Amino acid sequence: MTQDQNDPVRGERRLLSRRSVLTTMGALPVITAATSVLGATEAAAATAAINPSAQRQTIRGFGGMAHAAWIGDLTAAQRETAFGTGEGRLGFSILRIPVGESQADFGRDLATAKRAAELGVTVFASPWNPPASMIETFNRNGQTNAKRLRYDQYAAYAQHLNSFSTYMRNNGVNLYAISVQNEPDYAHDWTWWTSTEMVKFLRENAGSINTRVIAPESFQYVKSMSDPILNDSSALANVDIIGAHLYGTSYSNFPYPLFKQKGAGKDLWMTEVYYPNSTDSADTWPQALDVGEHMHRAMVDAEFQAYVWWYIRRSYGPMREDGQLSKRGAIMAQFARFVRPGYVRIDATANPASNVYVSAYRSGDTVVIVAINKGTSAVSQQFTVANATSASVSSWVTDGSRNVAAQAATSMSNGSLTVTLPARSMTTFVTSLSGGSSPSPSPVLSPTPSPTPSPTPSPSASPSGGTGTGPRVAYTMSSWNSGFTASISITNTGTSAINGWTLSFTLPSGQSITSGWNATYSPSSGQVSAANVSYNGTIAPGATVDIGFQATHTGNTAEPTAFTLNGVPCTVV
């Protein structure tokens, strides 16, 4: 993305001219504003079959970019709107920031990054240029002032990236990852890299970078930029996340067979896009539904684990300049507020009817279904969830007149749910596989890295409901060279509700919690207690609560071996 510090709109439209051509090449539809007209007859769609046992990619989250140097920082209130998960919030769980070209620039986005980190948001960074002293100019296809990193500065550049990571960590932000270069193949206004140069740097220098590494962040998911990385075992060993942008990328180019073949153990992220353009207002309807289909395709066709917008606050972005959600933002929130980090996409009938798109996600017993109806008539849609019982279902809808509006609760009977998808709408459903109350759809992340346990409500003496069967705990860990995230599902296997709970376990030596969500953790290492927060203190019989945390380790990635809930031993699955 080009800099637009001095003349934002003109700068964005200057770049758009080329991307408009690319969009046309990719045959991506651009829908003009139109009035939604309900058809007289409600159409019926084929059943959307959902299989919670058929698990696909783990979702890292949804988010956007903050760039204070170019468009100004988010205000304190706007940070809460961006990263909060309640009504009127975006629910973003990922923040992208730029890497400063010099240490004097390192703090420009610190305030927003720090608040995001306090809320449990994943923060990563991308550089546009190395320090000026490391750059040389050259003639690239007639561009006489083209910039590239000097070959004798590769090691110094790796240390520059480390310096930024260290600065952020010393100021309360543990970067999840850092990129080698933003859009190295579309660098008229920043630093060019060839795929050969990228592989050389990754192979010889990226191993010294002190956090996860992202590459190559091609502007159009150009596979000739990422294929060489996947085909070079030494370079691939020093990469944690294959990152891509989707400007003008056709849906037919979303799948990546080579990544599926050679990317085992690596993540696949979409790290920047705006869609379908940057010229129209983000409130143009039903055009905003195009964003929903684009996100659906990114999750289902491309199997990305993250989806990151360009500017968070912009006339064409998820947050308007007045700090309120736009229509595009409401569409993004239908994913972001409910499909949280650590959820796993599961198999679902992706296109049960013309203009209807369905995807589904699971965390423990919680299942989230996201359904988009781009048609001009309402659709009667049946969902069947394999191996599910009867359970209540909560739902939220965005259409021409509503933004992520809560709907009346309904129910799923023996794994079957039939609903009406309004014309030109997007609906998110949240339910449970094993019955009981609908899970909380909008968890509020812990506001501090090491929160103190909540004193209320008082824990019940017997979390198992008096049946003699202990609660069930599932612990899932995702580690990297110096840290990990852990997702914990707590299921009440008893016959009566648990009112107030504390989960206790011992972290293996060398592990220390840095932040957490859906519970308060104390202390950060050793024997840890995770206590409920205000909205999840009650666990109905058969219901599941999902919590989690991020932590560092010193080489020991073992998992806790035993858990107790209110002093009662748990069954670990």
Coordinates of C-alpha atoms in Angstrom, one line a residue:
M1 CA 0.0 0.0 0.0
T2 CA 1.3 3.4 -0.9
Q3 CA 1.9 6.2 1.5
D4 CA -0.8 8.9 1.6
Q5 CA 0.4 11.0 4.5
N6 CA 0.0 14.4 2.8
D7 CA -3.0 13.7 0.5
P8 CA -4.7 10.6 1.7
V9 CA -7.5 10.3 -0.9
R10 CA -5.4 11.2 -3.8
G11 CA -2.6 8.9 -2.7
E12 CA -5.0 5.9 -2.5
R13 CA -6.6 6.6 -5.8
R14 CA -3.3 7.0 -7.5
L15 CA -2.5 3.4 -6.5
L16 CA -6.0 2.3 -7.3
S17 CA -5.6 2.8 -11.0
R18 CA -3.2 -0.1 -11.3
R19 CA -5.1 -2.3 -8.8
S20 CA -8.3 -1.6 -10.7
V21 CA -6.7 -3.2 -13.8
L22 CA -5.6 -6.1 -11.6
T23 CA -9.1 -6.5 -10.2
T24 CA -10.5 -6.6 -13.7
M25 CA -8.0 -9.2 -14.7
G26 CA -9.0 -11.3 -11.7
A27 CA -12.7 -11.0 -12.7
L28 CA -13.6 -9.8 -9.3
P29 CA -17.1 -8.3 -9.2
V30 CA -17.7 -4.7 -8.2
I31 CA -21.4 -4.2 -7.3
T32 CA -22.8 -0.7 -7.3
A33 CA -25.2 0.6 -4.7
A34 CA -28.7 -0.8 -5.1
T35 CA -32.0 -1.1 -3.2
S36 CA -32.6 -4.4 -1.6
V37 CA -35.9 -6.0 -2.9
L38 CA -37.3 -9.0 -1.2
G39 CA -38.6 -11.6 -3.5
A40 CA -42.2 -12.6 -3.1
T41 CA -41.3 -16.3 -2.6
E42 CA -38.8 -17.7 -0.1
A43 CA -36.4 -20.0 -1.9
A44 CA -35.3 -23.3 -0.5
A45 CA -31.6 -24.3 -0.4
A46 CA -30.0 -27.7 -0.2
T47 CA -29.1 -28.8 3.3
A48 CA -25.8 -27.5 4.5
A49 CA -24.1 -30.5 6.2
I50 CA -21.6 -29.6 8.9
N51 CA -19.1 -32.2 10.2
P52 CA -17.4 -31.1 13.4
S53 CA -15.0 -34.1 13.2
A54 CA -13.6 -33.0 9.9
Q55 CA -11.2 -30.3 11.0
R56 CA -9.3 -28.0 8.7
Q57 CA -7.2 -25.0 9.5
T58 CA -6.8 -23.4 12.9
I59 CA -8.0 -19.8 12.9
R60 CA -5.5 -17.1 14.2
G61 CA -8.0 -14.3 13.9
F62 CA -9.3 -11.3 11.9
G63 CA -7.9 -7.8 12.0
G64 CA -6.5 -4.7 10.4
M65 CA -3.7 -2.2 10.0
A66 CA -2.8 0.9 12.1
H67 CA -0.3 3.3 10.6
A68 CA -0.1 6.5 12.7
A69 CA 2.6 8.1 10.5
W70 CA 0.3 8.1 7.4
I71 CA -3.2 8.6 8.7
G72 CA -2.9 9.4 12.4
D73 CA -3.3 7.0 15.3
L74 CA -6.5 5.5 16.6
T75 CA -8.0 7.3 19.5
A76 CA -8.5 5.5 22.8
A77 CA -12.2 5.1 22.1
Q78 CA -11.4 3.8 18.6
R79 CA -9.1 1.1 20.0
E80 CA -11.9 -0.2 22.2
T81 CA -14.2 -0.3 19.2
A82 CA -11.6 -2.1 17.1
F83 CA -10.6 -4.7 19.6
G84 CA -13.6 -5.0 21.9
T85 CA -16.0 -7.9 21.2
G86 CA -19.3 -6.5 22.5
E87 CA -22.2 -4.7 20.7
G88 CA -21.0 -2.1 18.3
R89 CA -17.4 -3.4 18.3
L90 CA -15.4 -5.0 15.5
G91 CA -13.9 -7.8 17.6
F92 CA -10.6 -7.7 15.8
S93 CA -8.1 -10.1 17.3
I94 CA -5.1 -9.2 15.1
L95 CA -3.3 -5.9 14.7
R96 CA -0.7 -5.2 12.0
I97 CA 1.7 -2.2 12.5
P98 CA 4.6 -0.9 10.4
V99 CA 8.3 -1.4 11.4
G100 CA 9.9 2.0 11.8
E101 CA 12.8 2.7 9.4
S102 CA 14.8 4.1 12.3
Q103 CA 14.7 3.7 16.1
A104 CA 13.3 7.3 16.3
D105 CA 10.2 5.9 14.5
F106 CA 9.7 2.8 16.6
G107 CA 7.2 4.3 19.0
R108 CA 4.7 5.8 16.5
D109 CA 2.2 3.0 16.8
L110 CA 3.0 1.9 20.4
A111 CA -0.1 3.3 22.1
T112 CA -2.5 1.3 19.9
A113 CA -0.3 -1.8 19.9
K114 CA 0.0 -1.7 23.7
R115 CA -3.7 -1.4 24.2
A116 CA -4.3 -4.2 21.7
A117 CA -1.8 -6.4 23.5
E118 CA -3.5 -5.7 26.8
L119 CA -6.8 -7.0 25.3
G120 CA -5.1 -10.2 24.2
V121 CA -4.8 -9.2 20.5
T122 CA -2.1 -10.7 18.3
V123 CA 0.3 -7.9 17.1
F124 CA 2.6 -8.4 14.1
A125 CA 4.7 -5.9 12.1
S126 CA 5.7 -5.4 8.5
P127 CA 8.6 -3.2 7.2
W128 CA 8.3 -0.9 4.1
N129 CA 12.0 0.1 4.1
P130 CA 15.2 -0.8 5.9
P131 CA 17.2 2.1 7.5
A132 CA 18.4 4.4 4.7
S133 CA 22.0 3.5 5.4
M134 CA 21.3 -0.1 4.3
I135 CA 19.7 0.8 1.0
E136 CA 21.1 1.2 -2.5
T137 CA 19.3 2.5 -5.7
F138 CA 19.4 0.6 -9.0
N139 CA 17.7 0.6 -12.4
R140 CA 14.7 -1.7 -12.4
N141 CA 13.0 -1.8 -15.8
G142 CA 13.5 1.9 -16.2
Q143 CA 12.8 2.9 -12.7
T144 CA 16.2 4.6 -12.0
N145 CA 15.6 5.2 -8.3
A146 CA 14.4 1.7 -7.4
K147 CA 15.5 0.7 -3.9
R148 CA 16.9 -2.6 -2.6
L149 CA 18.6 -3.8 0.5
R150 CA 22.4 -3.9 0.0
Y151 CA 23.6 -7.5 0.0
D152 CA 26.3 -6.7 2.6
Q153 CA 23.6 -5.4 5.0
Y154 CA 21.5 -8.6 5.3
A155 CA 22.8 -9.5 8.7
A156 CA 22.4 -5.9 9.9
Y157 CA 18.9 -5.8 8.6
A158 CA 18.0 -8.9 10.6
Q159 CA 19.3 -7.1 13.7
H160 CA 17.2 -4.0 12.8
L161 CA 14.1 -6.2 12.8
N162 CA 15.3 -7.6 16.2
S163 CA 15.7 -4.1 17.5
F164 CA 12.1 -3.3 16.7
S165 CA 10.9 -6.5 18.3
T166 CA 12.9 -5.8 21.4
Y167 CA 11.7 -2.2 21.6
M168 CA 8.1 -3.3 21.5
R169 CA 8.6 -6.1 24.0
N170 CA 10.4 -3.7 26.4
N171 CA 7.3 -1.5 26.1
G172 CA 4.7 -4.1 26.8
V173 CA 4.0 -5.6 23.4
N174 CA 5.3 -9.1 22.5
L175 CA 5.2 -9.2 18.7
Y176 CA 3.7 -12.4 17.5
A177 CA 5.7 -12.2 14.2
I178 CA 7.6 -9.8 12.0
S179 CA 7.7 -9.7 8.2
V180 CA 10.8 -9.5 6.0
Q181 CA 9.2 -7.0 3.6
N182 CA 5.8 -5.6 2.7
E183 CA 4.9 -6.3 -0.9
P184 CA 8.4 -6.9 -2.3
D185 CA 7.0 -7.4 -5.8
Y186 CA 5.1 -4.1 -5.9
A187 CA 7.6 -1.7 -4.4
H188 CA 7.6 1.4 -6.6
D189 CA 7.4 3.5 -3.4
W190 CA 9.5 1.3 -1.1
T191 CA 12.1 -1.6 -1.3
W192 CA 12.1 -4.2 -4.0
W193 CA 13.1 -7.9 -3.4
T194 CA 13.3 -10.7 -5.9
S195 CA 12.3 -14.2 -4.9
T196 CA 16.0 -15.1 -5.1
E197 CA 17.0 -12.3 -2.7
M198 CA 14.2 -13.3 -0.3
V199 CA 15.3 -16.9 -0.2
K200 CA 18.9 -15.9 0.3
F201 CA 17.9 -13.7 3.3
L202 CA 15.7 -16.4 4.8
R203 CA 18.2 -19.1 4.4
E204 CA 21.2 -17.2 5.7
N205 CA 19.9 -14.5 8.1
A206 CA 16.3 -15.1 9.2
G207 CA 17.3 -17.8 11.7
S208 CA 18.7 -15.0 13.9
I209 CA 15.4 -13.1 14.1
N210 CA 14.0 -13.3 17.6
T211 CA 10.3 -13.8 16.8
R212 CA 8.2 -15.6 14.2
V213 CA 9.1 -14.7 10.6
I214 CA 6.5 -13.9 7.8
A215 CA 7.3 -13.9 4.1
P216 CA 6.9 -13.0 1.3
E217 CA 3.7 -10.8 1.5
S218 CA 3.3 -10.7 -2.2
F219 CA 0.8 -8.0 -3.2
Q220 CA -1.3 -10.3 -5.4
Y221 CA -0.6 -13.8 -3.9
V222 CA 1.9 -14.2 -6.7
K223 CA 3.0 -17.8 -6.2
S224 CA 6.4 -17.2 -8.0
M225 CA 7.3 -15.2 -4.9
S226 CA 6.4 -17.9 -2.4
D227 CA 7.1 -21.1 -4.4
P228 CA 10.9 -20.7 -4.1
I229 CA 10.6 -20.5 -0.3
L230 CA 8.5 -23.6 -0.1
N231 CA 10.9 -25.4 -2.4
D232 CA 14.0 -24.5 -0.4
S233 CA 14.2 -26.5 2.8
S234 CA 16.7 -24.2 4.5
A235 CA 14.7 -21.0 3.8
L236 CA 11.5 -22.7 4.8
A237 CA 13.0 -23.8 8.1
N238 CA 13.4 -20.1 9.0
V239 CA 9.9 -19.1 8.0
D240 CA 6.9 -19.5 10.3
I241 CA 4.1 -17.9 8.3
I242 CA 3.6 -17.7 4.5
G243 CA 2.0 -14.3 4.2
A244 CA 0.1 -13.0 1.1
H245 CA -2.0 -10.0 0.0
L246 CA -5.1 -10.4 -2.2
Y247 CA -5.2 -7.3 -4.4
G248 CA -6.9 -8.4 -7.6
T249 CA -6.4 -12.1 -6.9
S250 CA -9.0 -14.2 -8.6
Y251 CA -10.9 -16.7 -6.6
S252 CA -9.5 -19.4 -8.8
N253 CA -6.0 -18.5 -7.6
F254 CA -7.0 -18.8 -3.9
P255 CA -6.0 -22.5 -3.4
Y256 CA -2.3 -23.2 -2.9
P257 CA -1.6 -26.9 -3.6
L258 CA 2.2 -26.5 -3.0
F259 CA 1.6 -25.1 0.4
K260 CA -0.6 -28.0 1.3
Q261 CA 2.2 -30.3 0.0
K262 CA 5.2 -28.6 1.7
G263 CA 3.9 -26.2 4.3
A264 CA 3.4 -28.7 7.2
G265 CA 4.0 -26.9 10.5
K266 CA 3.7 -23.5 8.9
D267 CA 0.8 -21.0 9.0
L268 CA -0.8 -19.4 6.0
W269 CA -2.0 -15.8 6.5
M270 CA -3.7 -13.1 4.4
T271 CA -2.0 -10.1 5.8
E272 CA -3.4 -7.2 3.8
V273 CA -6.4 -6.3 1.5
Y274 CA -9.2 -3.9 1.0
Y275 CA -12.1 -5.1 -1.1
P276 CA -13.6 -4.5 -3.5
N277 CA -12.1 -1.0 -3.8
S278 CA -11.0 2.0 -1.9
T279 CA -13.1 4.6 -3.8
D280 CA -16.6 3.7 -2.5
S281 CA -17.9 4.4 0.9
A282 CA -17.7 1.4 3.2
D283 CA -21.4 1.9 3.9
T284 CA -22.5 1.2 0.3
W285 CA -25.0 -1.6 0.4
P286 CA -25.3 -4.3 -0.8
Q287 CA -21.7 -4.0 -2.0
A288 CA -20.5 -4.6 1.6
L289 CA -21.7 -8.2 1.2
D290 CA -18.8 -8.7 -1.3
V291 CA -16.5 -8.4 1.7
G292 CA -18.4 -11.3 3.3
E293 CA -18.0 -13.5 0.3
H294 CA -14.3 -12.5 0.0
M295 CA -13.7 -13.5 3.6
H296 CA -15.6 -16.8 3.1
R297 CA -13.5 -17.6 0.1
A298 CA -10.3 -16.8 2.0
M299 CA -11.3 -19.2 4.8
V300 CA -12.7 -22.0 2.6
D301 CA -11.1 -21.8 -0.8
A302 CA -7.7 -20.5 0.3
E303 CA -7.7 -21.9 3.8
F304 CA -6.0 -18.9 5.3
Q305 CA -5.7 -18.7 9.0
A306 CA -5.8 -15.0 9.3
Y307 CA -7.6 -12.2 7.4
V308 CA -6.2 -8.7 7.8
W309 CA -7.7 -5.5 6.3
W310 CA -5.7 -2.5 5.3
Y311 CA -6.5 0.7 7.4
I312 CA -8.8 -0.1 10.3
R313 CA -10.2 3.5 10.3
R314 CA -10.9 4.8 6.8
S315 CA -13.8 5.9 4.6
Y316 CA -13.6 2.5 2.8
G317 CA -12.6 0.5 5.9
P318 CA -14.3 -1.4 8.7
M319 CA -14.4 1.7 10.9
R320 CA -15.5 5.1 9.6
E321 CA -13.6 8.3 10.3
D322 CA -16.1 9.0 13.1
G323 CA -15.1 5.8 14.9
Q324 CA -18.3 3.9 14.2
L325 CA -18.7 0.6 12.4
S326 CA -19.3 0.8 8.7
K327 CA -21.3 -1.8 6.8
R328 CA -18.0 -3.4 5.7
G329 CA -17.0 -3.4 9.3
A330 CA -20.3 -5.1 10.4
I331 CA -19.7 -7.8 7.8
M332 CA -16.2 -8.4 9.2
A333 CA -17.5 -8.4 12.8
Q334 CA -19.9 -11.3 11.8
F335 CA -16.7 -13.3 11.6
A336 CA -14.3 -11.6 14.0
R337 CA -16.6 -11.3 17.1
F338 CA -17.5 -15.0 17.0
V339 CA -14.8 -17.0 15.4
R340 CA -12.0 -16.4 17.9
P341 CA -8.3 -17.3 17.8
G342 CA -7.9 -21.0 18.3
Y343 CA -11.2 -22.0 16.7
V344 CA -10.8 -24.6 13.9
R345 CA -12.7 -24.5 10.6
I346 CA -14.7 -27.6 10.1
D347 CA -16.3 -29.1 7.0
A348 CA -19.5 -27.5 5.8
T349 CA -21.4 -27.4 2.5
A350 CA -19.9 -24.2 1.2
N351 CA -22.5 -23.2 -1.4
P352 CA -25.8 -24.9 -0.7
A353 CA -27.7 -22.6 -3.1
S354 CA -26.9 -19.9 -5.6
N355 CA -25.6 -16.8 -3.8
V356 CA -25.5 -18.6 -0.4
Y357 CA -22.2 -19.2 1.2
V358 CA -21.7 -21.2 4.5
S359 CA -18.6 -21.9 6.6
A360 CA -18.4 -23.4 10.1
Y361 CA -15.9 -23.4 13.0
R362 CA -15.4 -25.2 16.3
S363 CA -13.8 -24.7 19.6
G364 CA -14.5 -27.6 22.1
D365 CA -18.2 -28.1 22.0
T366 CA -18.9 -24.6 20.6
V367 CA -19.9 -24.5 16.9
V368 CA -20.1 -21.2 14.9
I369 CA -21.9 -21.1 11.5
V370 CA -21.5 -18.1 9.2
A371 CA -24.0 -17.9 6.4
I372 CA -24.2 -15.3 3.7
N373 CA -27.2 -14.8 1.4
K374 CA -26.3 -12.4 -1.5
G375 CA -29.5 -13.1 -3.3
T376 CA -32.5 -10.7 -3.5
S377 CA -34.9 -13.2 -2.0
A378 CA -35.0 -14.8 1.5
V379 CA -33.8 -18.4 1.6
S380 CA -35.0 -21.2 3.8
Q381 CA -31.8 -22.9 4.9
Q382 CA -31.4 -26.2 6.8
F383 CA -28.2 -27.0 8.7
T384 CA -27.4 -30.4 10.0
V385 CA -24.6 -30.8 12.5
A386 CA -23.2 -34.4 12.7
N387 CA -23.2 -36.0 16.1
A388 CA -24.9 -33.0 17.8
T389 CA -27.8 -33.2 20.2
S390 CA -30.5 -30.6 20.8
A391 CA -29.3 -27.2 21.9
S392 CA -30.2 -23.6 22.0
V393 CA -28.9 -21.3 19.1
S394 CA -28.0 -17.7 19.3
S395 CA -27.7 -15.6 16.1
W396 CA -26.8 -12.2 14.9
V397 CA -27.6 -10.6 11.5
T398 CA -26.3 -7.8 9.3
D399 CA -28.5 -6.6 6.4
G400 CA -29.4 -3.3 4.8
S401 CA -31.0 -1.9 8.0
R402 CA -29.2 -3.9 10.8
N403 CA -25.6 -4.3 12.0
V404 CA -24.7 -7.5 13.9
A405 CA -28.1 -7.4 15.5
A406 CA -28.9 -10.1 18.0
Q407 CA -31.9 -12.2 17.1
A408 CA -34.4 -14.2 19.2
A409 CA -32.9 -17.4 20.4
T410 CA -33.9 -20.6 18.6
S411 CA -33.1 -24.2 19.0
M412 CA -31.4 -27.1 17.2
S413 CA -33.2 -30.4 17.4
N414 CA -31.1 -33.6 17.2
G415 CA -28.5 -31.7 15.2
S416 CA -30.9 -30.1 12.7
L417 CA -31.6 -26.4 12.4
T418 CA -33.8 -24.7 9.8
V419 CA -33.8 -20.9 9.5
T420 CA -34.7 -18.1 7.1
L421 CA -31.7 -16.2 5.7
P422 CA -33.0 -12.7 4.9
A423 CA -32.3 -11.3 1.4
R424 CA -28.9 -9.7 1.1
S425 CA -27.8 -10.6 4.6
M426 CA -25.1 -12.3 6.7
T427 CA -26.0 -14.3 9.8
T428 CA -23.8 -15.9 12.4
F429 CA -25.1 -18.7 14.5
V430 CA -23.6 -20.0 17.8
T431 CA -24.6 -23.3 19.3
S432 CA -23.3 -26.2 21.3
L433 CA -22.7 -29.8 20.3
S434 CA -23.8 -31.3 23.6
G435 CA -26.7 -29.1 24.5
G436 CA -27.1 -26.7 27.3
S437 CA -27.0 -22.9 27.0
S438 CA -25.6 -21.3 23.9
P439 CA -22.0 -20.4 24.5
S440 CA -21.1 -16.7 25.1
P441 CA -20.6 -15.3 21.6
S442 CA -18.5 -12.3 22.5
P443 CA -15.8 -13.0 25.0
V444 CA -14.1 -10.0 26.5
L445 CA -10.4 -10.5 26.6
S446 CA -8.4 -10.0 29.8
P447 CA -7.5 -6.2 30.0
T448 CA -4.1 -6.8 31.5
P449 CA -1.3 -9.3 30.9
S450 CA -1.6 -10.7 34.4
P451 CA -5.1 -10.0 35.8
T452 CA -6.0 -10.8 39.3
P453 CA -8.7 -13.4 39.9
S454 CA -12.3 -12.2 40.0
P455 CA -13.7 -12.6 43.6
T456 CA -17.2 -13.3 42.3
P457 CA -19.3 -15.3 41.9
S458 CA -18.5 -17.7 44.7
P459 CA -17.5 -21.1 43.4
S460 CA -19.8 -24.0 44.1
A461 CA -18.5 -26.8 46.2
S462 CA -19.1 -29.5 43.6
P463 CA -18.5 -28.5 40.0
S464 CA -19.5 -31.9 38.8
G465 CA -23.1 -31.4 39.9
G466 CA -22.9 -34.1 42.5
T467 CA -22.7 -37.0 40.1
G468 CA -19.3 -38.2 41.1
T469 CA -17.9 -37.6 37.6
G470 CA -15.3 -34.9 37.3
P471 CA -15.3 -32.1 34.7
R472 CA -13.7 -32.7 31.4
V473 CA -10.7 -30.6 30.1
A474 CA -9.2 -30.5 26.6
Y475 CA -5.8 -28.7 26.4
T476 CA -4.5 -27.7 22.9
M477 CA -1.1 -26.1 22.5
S478 CA 0.5 -24.3 19.5
S479 CA 4.2 -23.6 20.1
W480 CA 7.0 -21.8 18.3
N481 CA 10.7 -21.1 19.1
S482 CA 10.1 -19.1 22.2
G483 CA 6.4 -19.1 23.0
F484 CA 3.1 -20.8 22.6
T485 CA -0.7 -20.3 22.9
A486 CA -2.9 -22.7 24.8
S487 CA -6.6 -23.2 24.3
I488 CA -8.5 -24.9 27.2
S489 CA -12.1 -26.3 26.9
I490 CA -13.9 -27.0 30.3
T491 CA -17.0 -29.2 30.0
N492 CA -19.4 -29.7 32.8
T493 CA -20.2 -33.4 32.7
G494 CA -22.5 -33.3 35.7
T495 CA -26.3 -32.9 36.0
S496 CA -26.4 -29.5 37.7
A497 CA -24.9 -26.1 36.9
I498 CA -21.4 -25.0 38.1
N499 CA -21.8 -21.5 39.6
G500 CA -18.4 -19.9 39.8
W501 CA -15.2 -21.9 39.0
T502 CA -11.4 -21.9 39.3
L503 CA -9.3 -24.2 37.1
S504 CA -6.0 -25.1 38.7
F505 CA -3.0 -26.7 36.9
T506 CA 0.8 -26.6 37.0
L507 CA 2.8 -25.1 34.1
P508 CA 6.0 -27.0 33.3
S509 CA 9.3 -25.5 34.2
G510 CA 10.3 -22.5 32.0
Q511 CA 6.8 -21.6 30.9
S512 CA 5.3 -18.2 31.8
I513 CA 1.9 -16.7 30.9
T514 CA 2.0 -13.2 29.3
S515 CA -1.7 -12.7 28.5
G516 CA -5.0 -14.6 28.6
W517 CA -8.6 -14.5 27.6
N518 CA -12.0 -15.6 29.1
A519 CA -10.4 -16.1 32.5
T520 CA -8.1 -14.3 35.0
Y521 CA -4.8 -16.1 35.6
S522 CA -2.6 -16.0 38.7
P523 CA 0.3 -16.4 39.1
S524 CA 2.0 -16.4 35.6
S525 CA 4.0 -19.5 36.2
G526 CA 4.2 -22.6 38.4
Q527 CA 0.9 -23.6 40.0
V528 CA -1.7 -21.4 38.1
S529 CA -5.3 -20.7 38.9
A530 CA -7.6 -19.6 36.1
A531 CA -10.8 -18.1 37.5
N532 CA -14.0 -17.3 35.7
V533 CA -14.9 -13.8 34.6
S534 CA -18.2 -12.1 34.9
Y535 CA -19.9 -13.5 31.8
N536 CA -18.9 -17.2 32.0
G537 CA -19.1 -18.0 35.7
T538 CA -22.0 -20.5 35.2
I539 CA -21.4 -23.7 33.2
A540 CA -24.7 -25.5 32.5
P541 CA -24.8 -29.3 32.5
G542 CA -23.2 -30.5 29.3
A543 CA -22.0 -27.0 28.4
T544 CA -18.4 -26.0 27.6
V545 CA -16.4 -22.9 28.4
D546 CA -13.4 -22.0 26.3
I547 CA -10.5 -20.1 27.8
G548 CA -6.9 -19.7 26.8
F549 CA -3.6 -17.9 27.2
Q550 CA -0.3 -16.9 25.5
A551 CA 3.0 -17.7 27.1
T552 CA 6.7 -17.9 26.7
H553 CA 8.9 -20.9 27.2
T554 CA 12.7 -21.7 27.4
G555 CA 12.6 -24.9 25.4
N556 CA 10.2 -27.0 27.4
T557 CA 6.9 -27.3 25.5
A558 CA 5.4 -30.0 27.7
E559 CA 1.7 -29.8 28.6
P560 CA 0.2 -29.7 32.1
T561 CA -0.7 -33.3 33.1
A562 CA -3.4 -32.7 35.6
F563 CA -6.3 -30.2 36.2
T564 CA -8.7 -29.6 39.0
L565 CA -11.9 -27.5 38.9
N566 CA -12.8 -26.1 42.3
G567 CA -10.6 -28.8 43.7
V568 CA -12.2 -31.7 41.9
P569 CA -9.9 -33.7 39.6
C570 CA -10.7 -33.3 35.9
T571 CA -10.7 -35.9 33.1
V572 CA -8.1 -34.8 30.5
V573 CA -8.9 -35.6 26.9

